PDB file of C-alpha atoms in Angstrom:
ATOM      1  CA  SER A   1       0.000   0.000   0.000  1.00  0.00           C
ATOM      2  CA  VAL A   2       2.991   2.338   0.348  1.00  0.00           C
ATOM      3  CA  PHE A   3       3.637   1.896  -3.390  1.00  0.00           C
ATOM      4  CA  SER A   4       0.011   2.152  -4.626  1.00  0.00           C
ATOM      5  CA  PRO A   5      -1.605   4.433  -2.038  1.00  0.00           C
ATOM      6  CA  ASN A   6      -4.265   5.898  -4.338  1.00  0.00           C
ATOM      7  CA  LEU A   7      -5.433   2.485  -5.546  1.00  0.00           C
ATOM      8  CA  VAL A   8      -5.464   1.066  -2.029  1.00  0.00           C
ATOM      9  CA  THR A   9      -7.311   4.061  -0.589  1.00  0.00           C
ATOM     10  CA  GLU A  10      -9.968   3.968  -3.326  1.00  0.00           C
ATOM     11  CA  ASN A  11     -10.484   0.229  -2.846  1.00  0.00           C
ATOM     12  CA  THR A  12     -10.598   0.432   0.944  1.00  0.00           C
ATOM     13  CA  TYR A  13     -11.960   3.738   2.201  1.00  0.00           C
ATOM     14  CA  GLY A  14     -13.756   4.804  -0.985  1.00  0.00           C
ATOM     15  CA  ILE A  15     -15.607   1.520  -1.421  1.00  0.00           C
ATOM     16  CA  THR A  16     -16.555   1.398   2.267  1.00  0.00           C
ATOM     17  CA  VAL A  17     -18.164   4.824   2.009  1.00  0.00           C
ATOM     18  CA  SER A  18     -19.995   3.753  -1.161  1.00  0.00           C
ATOM     19  CA  VAL A  19     -21.422   0.630   0.474  1.00  0.00           C
ATOM     20  CA  ILE A  20     -22.503   2.298   3.713  1.00  0.00           C
ATOM     21  CA  SER A  21     -24.095   5.113   1.689  1.00  0.00           C
ATOM     22  CA  ALA A  22     -26.178   2.489  -0.125  1.00  0.00           C
ATOM     23  CA  ALA A  23     -27.026   0.848   3.211  1.00  0.00           C
ATOM     24  CA  ILE A  24     -28.257   4.165   4.592  1.00  0.00           C
ATOM     25  CA  ALA A  25     -30.332   4.853   1.485  1.00  0.00           C
ATOM     26  CA  ASN A  26     -31.958   1.411   1.762  1.00  0.00           C
ATOM     27  CA  LYS A  27     -32.559   1.713   5.520  1.00  0.00           C
ATOM     28  CA  VAL A  28     -30.427  -1.309   6.418  1.00  0.00           C
ATOM     29  CA  LYS A  29     -30.741  -2.172  10.115  1.00  0.00           C
ATOM     30  CA  ARG A  30     -27.138  -3.209  10.836  1.00  0.00           C
ATOM     31  CA  PHE A  31     -23.770  -2.760   9.132  1.00  0.00           C
ATOM     32  CA  VAL A  32     -21.016  -5.325   9.862  1.00  0.00           C
ATOM     33  CA  TYR A  33     -17.602  -4.124   8.734  1.00  0.00           C
ATOM     34  CA  CYS A  34     -14.471  -6.237   8.221  1.00  0.00           C
ATOM     35  CA  SER A  35     -11.570  -4.106   9.347  1.00  0.00           C
ATOM     36  CA  SER A  36      -8.020  -5.422   9.691  1.00  0.00           C
ATOM     37  CA  MET A  37      -5.437  -6.014  12.381  1.00  0.00           C
ATOM     38  CA  ALA A  38      -3.395  -3.496  10.360  1.00  0.00           C
ATOM     39  CA  ARG A  39      -5.370  -0.954  12.426  1.00  0.00           C
ATOM     40  CA  TYR A  40      -3.075  -1.666  15.376  1.00  0.00           C
ATOM     41  CA  GLY A  41       0.305  -1.049  13.760  1.00  0.00           C
ATOM     42  CA  THR A  42       3.156  -1.593  16.213  1.00  0.00           C
ATOM     43  CA  GLN A  43       2.044  -1.681  19.846  1.00  0.00           C
ATOM     44  CA  ASP A  44       4.054  -1.788  23.071  1.00  0.00           C
ATOM     45  CA  THR A  45       2.516  -5.116  24.111  1.00  0.00           C
ATOM     46  CA  LEU A  46       1.100  -8.256  22.499  1.00  0.00           C
ATOM     47  CA  PRO A  47      -1.394  -9.651  21.815  1.00  0.00           C
ATOM     48  CA  PHE A  48      -3.512  -6.882  20.296  1.00  0.00           C
ATOM     49  CA  VAL A  49      -6.818  -6.356  22.098  1.00  0.00           C
ATOM     50  CA  GLU A  50      -9.877  -4.352  21.164  1.00  0.00           C
ATOM     51  CA  ASP A  51      -9.360  -1.420  23.537  1.00  0.00           C
ATOM     52  CA  MET A  52      -5.853  -0.580  22.297  1.00  0.00           C
ATOM     53  CA  ILE A  53      -5.508   2.781  20.581  1.00  0.00           C
ATOM     54  CA  PRO A  54      -5.048   2.061  16.859  1.00  0.00           C
ATOM     55  CA  LYS A  55      -1.701   3.140  15.387  1.00  0.00           C
ATOM     56  CA  PRO A  56      -1.909   2.155  11.704  1.00  0.00           C
ATOM     57  CA  GLN A  57       1.438   2.633   9.977  1.00  0.00           C
ATOM     58  CA  ASP A  58       0.728   2.113   6.285  1.00  0.00           C
ATOM     59  CA  PRO A  59      -1.908   3.518   3.885  1.00  0.00           C
ATOM     60  CA  TYR A  60      -3.943   0.287   4.028  1.00  0.00           C
ATOM     61  CA  GLY A  61      -4.197   0.290   7.810  1.00  0.00           C
ATOM     62  CA  ILE A  62      -4.922   4.021   7.820  1.00  0.00           C
ATOM     63  CA  ALA A  63      -7.715   3.536   5.264  1.00  0.00           C
ATOM     64  CA  LYS A  64      -9.206   0.678   7.286  1.00  0.00           C
ATOM     65  CA  TYR A  65      -9.255   2.710  10.486  1.00  0.00           C
ATOM     66  CA  ALA A  66     -10.609   5.783   8.656  1.00  0.00           C
ATOM     67  CA  SER A  67     -13.393   3.527   7.360  1.00  0.00           C
ATOM     68  CA  GLU A  68     -14.219   2.474  10.913  1.00  0.00           C
ATOM     69  CA  LEU A  69     -14.428   6.086  12.064  1.00  0.00           C
ATOM     70  CA  THR A  70     -16.678   6.996   9.137  1.00  0.00           C
ATOM     71  CA  ILE A  71     -18.966   4.027   9.816  1.00  0.00           C
ATOM     72  CA  ARG A  72     -19.325   5.041  13.470  1.00  0.00           C
ATOM     73  CA  ASN A  73     -20.064   8.629  12.448  1.00  0.00           C
ATOM     74  CA  LEU A  74     -22.656   7.819   9.790  1.00  0.00           C
ATOM     75  CA  CYS A  75     -24.370   5.071  11.770  1.00  0.00           C
ATOM     76  CA  GLU A  76     -24.797   7.383  14.745  1.00  0.00           C
ATOM     77  CA  VAL A  77     -26.202  10.137  12.536  1.00  0.00           C
ATOM     78  CA  HIS A  78     -28.614   7.865  10.648  1.00  0.00           C
ATOM     79  CA  GLY A  79     -29.595   5.510  13.469  1.00  0.00           C
ATOM     80  CA  MET A  80     -28.022   2.370  12.002  1.00  0.00           C
ATOM     81  CA  GLU A  81     -26.504  -0.383  14.134  1.00  0.00           C
ATOM     82  CA  TYR A  82     -22.897  -1.354  13.407  1.00  0.00           C
ATOM     83  CA  VAL A  83     -20.266  -3.910  14.408  1.00  0.00           C
ATOM     84  CA  ILE A  84     -16.541  -3.771  13.600  1.00  0.00           C
ATOM     85  CA  ALA A  85     -14.896  -7.164  12.994  1.00  0.00           C
ATOM     86  CA  VAL A  86     -11.104  -7.422  13.043  1.00  0.00           C
ATOM     87  CA  PRO A  87      -9.950 -10.640  11.314  1.00  0.00           C
ATOM     88  CA  HIS A  88      -6.439 -12.046  11.004  1.00  0.00           C
ATOM     89  CA  ASN A  89      -4.892 -13.252   7.747  1.00  0.00           C
ATOM     90  CA  ILE A  90      -7.595 -15.427   6.164  1.00  0.00           C
ATOM     91  CA  ILE A  91      -6.767 -18.682   4.360  1.00  0.00           C
ATOM     92  CA  GLY A  92      -8.809 -21.521   2.903  1.00  0.00           C
ATOM     93  CA  PRO A  93     -10.298 -23.211  -0.173  1.00  0.00           C
ATOM     94  CA  ARG A  94     -11.178 -21.022  -3.179  1.00  0.00           C
ATOM     95  CA  GLN A  95      -8.825 -18.294  -2.050  1.00  0.00           C
ATOM     96  CA  LYS A  96      -7.565 -16.291  -5.007  1.00  0.00           C
ATOM     97  CA  TYR A  97      -4.050 -17.699  -5.379  1.00  0.00           C
ATOM     98  CA  ASP A  98      -2.930 -16.007  -8.596  1.00  0.00           C
ATOM     99  CA  ASP A  99      -2.790 -12.537  -7.057  1.00  0.00           C
ATOM    100  CA  PRO A 100       0.901 -11.632  -6.584  1.00  0.00           C
ATOM    101  CA  PHE A 101       0.218  -8.979  -3.940  1.00  0.00           C
ATOM    102  CA  ARG A 102      -2.239 -10.307  -1.356  1.00  0.00           C
ATOM    103  CA  ASN A 103      -1.878 -12.996   1.296  1.00  0.00           C
ATOM    104  CA  VAL A 104       1.517 -14.509   1.862  1.00  0.00           C
ATOM    105  CA  ALA A 105       0.254 -18.113   2.066  1.00  0.00           C
ATOM    106  CA  SER A 106      -1.465 -18.110  -1.329  1.00  0.00           C
ATOM    107  CA  ILE A 107       1.430 -16.220  -2.961  1.00  0.00           C
ATOM    108  CA  MET A 108       3.867 -18.866  -1.731  1.00  0.00           C
ATOM    109  CA  ILE A 109       1.604 -21.721  -2.832  1.00  0.00           C
ATOM    110  CA  ASN A 110       1.292 -20.208  -6.306  1.00  0.00           C
ATOM    111  CA  LEU A 111       5.063 -19.910  -6.700  1.00  0.00           C
ATOM    112  CA  MET A 112       5.748 -23.414  -5.400  1.00  0.00           C
ATOM    113  CA  LEU A 113       3.163 -24.911  -7.779  1.00  0.00           C
ATOM    114  CA  GLN A 114       5.103 -23.254 -10.608  1.00  0.00           C
ATOM    115  CA  GLY A 115       8.355 -24.772  -9.331  1.00  0.00           C
ATOM    116  CA  ARG A 116       9.588 -21.345  -8.232  1.00  0.00           C
ATOM    117  CA  GLN A 117      11.044 -20.417  -4.856  1.00  0.00           C
ATOM    118  CA  PRO A 118       8.930 -18.205  -2.600  1.00  0.00           C
ATOM    119  CA  ILE A 119      10.178 -14.713  -1.823  1.00  0.00           C
ATOM    120  CA  ILE A 120      10.513 -13.709   1.824  1.00  0.00           C
ATOM    121  CA  TYR A 121      10.951 -10.039   2.682  1.00  0.00           C
ATOM    122  CA  GLY A 122      13.313  -9.305   5.550  1.00  0.00           C
ATOM    123  CA  ASP A 123      14.578 -12.164   7.710  1.00  0.00           C
ATOM    124  CA  GLY A 124      11.294 -14.096   7.694  1.00  0.00           C
ATOM    125  CA  GLU A 125      10.972 -13.854  11.466  1.00  0.00           C
ATOM    126  CA  GLN A 126       7.852 -11.685  11.212  1.00  0.00           C
ATOM    127  CA  LYS A 127       5.133 -13.430  13.200  1.00  0.00           C
ATOM    128  CA  ARG A 128       1.455 -13.763  12.291  1.00  0.00           C
ATOM    129  CA  CYS A 129      -1.694 -15.783  13.003  1.00  0.00           C
ATOM    130  CA  PHE A 130      -3.761 -17.301  10.192  1.00  0.00           C
ATOM    131  CA  SER A 131      -7.543 -17.836  10.171  1.00  0.00           C
ATOM    132  CA  PHE A 132      -9.328 -20.601   8.320  1.00  0.00           C
ATOM    133  CA  ILE A 133     -12.220 -19.042   6.399  1.00  0.00           C
ATOM    134  CA  ASN A 134     -14.991 -20.842   8.308  1.00  0.00           C
ATOM    135  CA  ASP A 135     -13.602 -19.512  11.583  1.00  0.00           C
ATOM    136  CA  VAL A 136     -14.179 -15.981  10.272  1.00  0.00           C
ATOM    137  CA  VAL A 137     -17.501 -16.398   8.465  1.00  0.00           C
ATOM    138  CA  ASN A 138     -19.328 -17.997  11.398  1.00  0.00           C
ATOM    139  CA  PRO A 139     -18.589 -15.109  13.806  1.00  0.00           C
ATOM    140  CA  LEU A 140     -19.538 -12.599  11.099  1.00  0.00           C
ATOM    141  CA  VAL A 141     -22.956 -14.232  10.760  1.00  0.00           C
ATOM    142  CA  LYS A 142     -23.475 -13.971  14.511  1.00  0.00           C
ATOM    143  CA  MET A 143     -22.454 -10.305  14.411  1.00  0.00           C
ATOM    144  CA  GLY A 144     -25.318  -9.711  12.014  1.00  0.00           C
ATOM    145  CA  TYR A 145     -27.973 -10.891  14.465  1.00  0.00           C
ATOM    146  CA  GLN A 146     -26.857 -10.942  18.100  1.00  0.00           C
ATOM    147  CA  ASP A 147     -27.960  -8.038  20.297  1.00  0.00           C
ATOM    148  CA  ASN A 148     -24.851  -8.009  22.515  1.00  0.00           C
ATOM    149  CA  VAL A 149     -22.422  -6.914  19.788  1.00  0.00           C
ATOM    150  CA  VAL A 150     -23.892  -3.622  18.560  1.00  0.00           C
ATOM    151  CA  GLY A 151     -21.286  -0.851  18.538  1.00  0.00           C
ATOM    152  CA  GLU A 152     -18.480  -3.242  19.443  1.00  0.00           C
ATOM    153  CA  VAL A 153     -15.057  -3.925  17.946  1.00  0.00           C
ATOM    154  CA  ILE A 154     -14.418  -7.689  17.986  1.00  0.00           C
ATOM    155  CA  ILE A 155     -11.257  -9.521  16.956  1.00  0.00           C
ATOM    156  CA  VAL A 156     -11.960 -12.835  15.203  1.00  0.00           C
ATOM    157  CA  GLY A 157      -9.264 -15.365  14.468  1.00  0.00           C
ATOM    158  CA  PRO A 158      -7.137 -17.980  16.208  1.00  0.00           C
ATOM    159  CA  ASP A 159      -4.631 -16.882  18.795  1.00  0.00           C
ATOM    160  CA  GLU A 160      -3.271 -20.362  19.529  1.00  0.00           C
ATOM    161  CA  GLU A 161      -0.910 -20.593  16.548  1.00  0.00           C
ATOM    162  CA  TYR A 162       1.527 -17.708  16.264  1.00  0.00           C
ATOM    163  CA  ILE A 163       4.194 -18.517  13.684  1.00  0.00           C
ATOM    164  CA  THR A 164       6.957 -16.904  11.655  1.00  0.00           C
ATOM    165  CA  ILE A 165       6.838 -16.494   7.892  1.00  0.00           C
ATOM    166  CA  ASN A 166       9.796 -18.872   7.702  1.00  0.00           C
ATOM    167  CA  GLU A 167       7.732 -21.511   9.519  1.00  0.00           C
ATOM    168  CA  LEU A 168       4.767 -20.898   7.223  1.00  0.00           C
ATOM    169  CA  ALA A 169       6.966 -21.428   4.146  1.00  0.00           C
ATOM    170  CA  LYS A 170       8.206 -24.743   5.569  1.00  0.00           C
ATOM    171  CA  ILE A 171       4.658 -25.956   6.335  1.00  0.00           C
ATOM    172  CA  LEU A 172       3.555 -25.201   2.767  1.00  0.00           C
ATOM    173  CA  ALA A 173       6.681 -26.741   1.235  1.00  0.00           C
ATOM    174  CA  ASP A 174       6.157 -29.941   3.242  1.00  0.00           C
ATOM    175  CA  LEU A 175       2.541 -30.173   2.077  1.00  0.00           C
ATOM    176  CA  LEU A 176       3.579 -29.678  -1.550  1.00  0.00           C
ATOM    177  CA  ASP A 177       6.717 -31.862  -1.309  1.00  0.00           C
ATOM    178  CA  PHE A 178       8.706 -28.838  -2.475  1.00  0.00           C
ATOM    179  CA  ASP A 179      12.456 -28.391  -2.056  1.00  0.00           C
ATOM    180  CA  LEU A 180      12.388 -25.105  -0.161  1.00  0.00           C
ATOM    181  CA  LYS A 181      15.184 -22.591  -0.671  1.00  0.00           C
ATOM    182  CA  PRO A 182      13.507 -19.209  -0.132  1.00  0.00           C
ATOM    183  CA  ILE A 183      14.732 -16.070  -1.842  1.00  0.00           C
ATOM    184  CA  TYR A 184      15.284 -13.376   0.794  1.00  0.00           C
ATOM    185  CA  MET A 185      14.730  -9.751  -0.204  1.00  0.00           C
ATOM    186  CA  PRO A 186      15.021  -6.481   1.765  1.00  0.00           C
ATOM    187  CA  GLY A 187      12.234  -5.900   4.272  1.00  0.00           C
ATOM    188  CA  ARG A 188       9.105  -4.061   3.196  1.00  0.00           C
ATOM    189  CA  PRO A 189       8.767  -0.462   4.417  1.00  0.00           C
ATOM    190  CA  GLN A 190       6.322   0.083   7.274  1.00  0.00           C
ATOM    191  CA  GLU A 191       5.717  -3.641   7.799  1.00  0.00           C
ATOM    192  CA  VAL A 192       4.706  -4.580  11.345  1.00  0.00           C
ATOM    193  CA  LYS A 193       7.170  -7.143  12.703  1.00  0.00           C
ATOM    194  CA  HIS A 194       4.924  -8.977  15.152  1.00  0.00           C
ATOM    195  CA  ALA A 195       1.123  -9.049  14.941  1.00  0.00           C
ATOM    196  CA  SER A 196      -0.891 -11.249  17.277  1.00  0.00           C
ATOM    197  CA  CYS A 197      -4.468 -10.701  18.426  1.00  0.00           C
ATOM    198  CA  SER A 198      -6.401 -12.018  21.421  1.00  0.00           C
ATOM    199  CA  ALA A 199      -9.708 -13.756  20.664  1.00  0.00           C
ATOM    200  CA  ASN A 200     -10.893 -13.612  24.276  1.00  0.00           C
ATOM    201  CA  LYS A 201     -13.650 -11.076  23.597  1.00  0.00           C
ATOM    202  CA  ALA A 202     -14.958 -13.148  20.677  1.00  0.00           C
ATOM    203  CA  ARG A 203     -14.983 -16.227  22.909  1.00  0.00           C
ATOM    204  CA  LYS A 204     -17.021 -14.331  25.476  1.00  0.00           C
ATOM    205  CA  VAL A 205     -19.614 -12.622  23.265  1.00  0.00           C
ATOM    206  CA  LEU A 206     -19.747 -14.939  20.220  1.00  0.00           C
ATOM    207  CA  ASP A 207     -18.794 -18.310  21.731  1.00  0.00           C
ATOM    208  CA  TYR A 208     -15.883 -18.258  19.270  1.00  0.00           C
ATOM    209  CA  LYS A 209     -13.660 -21.298  18.914  1.00  0.00           C
ATOM    210  CA  THR A 210     -11.090 -22.446  16.392  1.00  0.00           C
ATOM    211  CA  SER A 211     -12.444 -25.348  14.350  1.00  0.00           C
ATOM    212  CA  ILE A 212      -9.526 -25.862  11.946  1.00  0.00           C
ATOM    213  CA  SER A 213      -5.865 -25.307  12.777  1.00  0.00           C
ATOM    214  CA  LEU A 214      -3.238 -23.999  10.392  1.00  0.00           C
TER     215      LEU A 214
END
């Protein structure tokens, strides 16, 4: 997002405003928004929790948090309920794997299937959590209907498996029987080194649980 800020802003903040404008016009009762853990940036402590002050540090995270603020503003003005969901990196069947820019797992899988080595930016010791798609969709459905979530920010995603990008590459290579020799490139500007979120609030209000591990 630091290299295509206009595109990213249009496709994050601009589209969010378009969709909520349509929701207002059609008198939708509740708006559930998928934000991103990029809203947190680099914090003094881990894991990230909902009441931390967001410190987004790239245009994508800034656009996501700006979208949240706009949703709160417009929903309060127009009397619409809202919920802010904060998912981790989402993986699973039917994920778009031929996109060279989004989601490290699918990018690596695509390269390995072509017989090419995956690229790792920095030392590969960045740490992340990964969410299986069902473990995100099910909480989102509940957010659409439960009364105890209105106006809340809720992190959804597993917090049991917190792994490095190097470890992720090895897991994928083992599954694909691929001879892994990653290509290391300079680190990406403004990338958060360690990003882990607590799912305790989701467990409490949504009866969240991880059904499928990485």
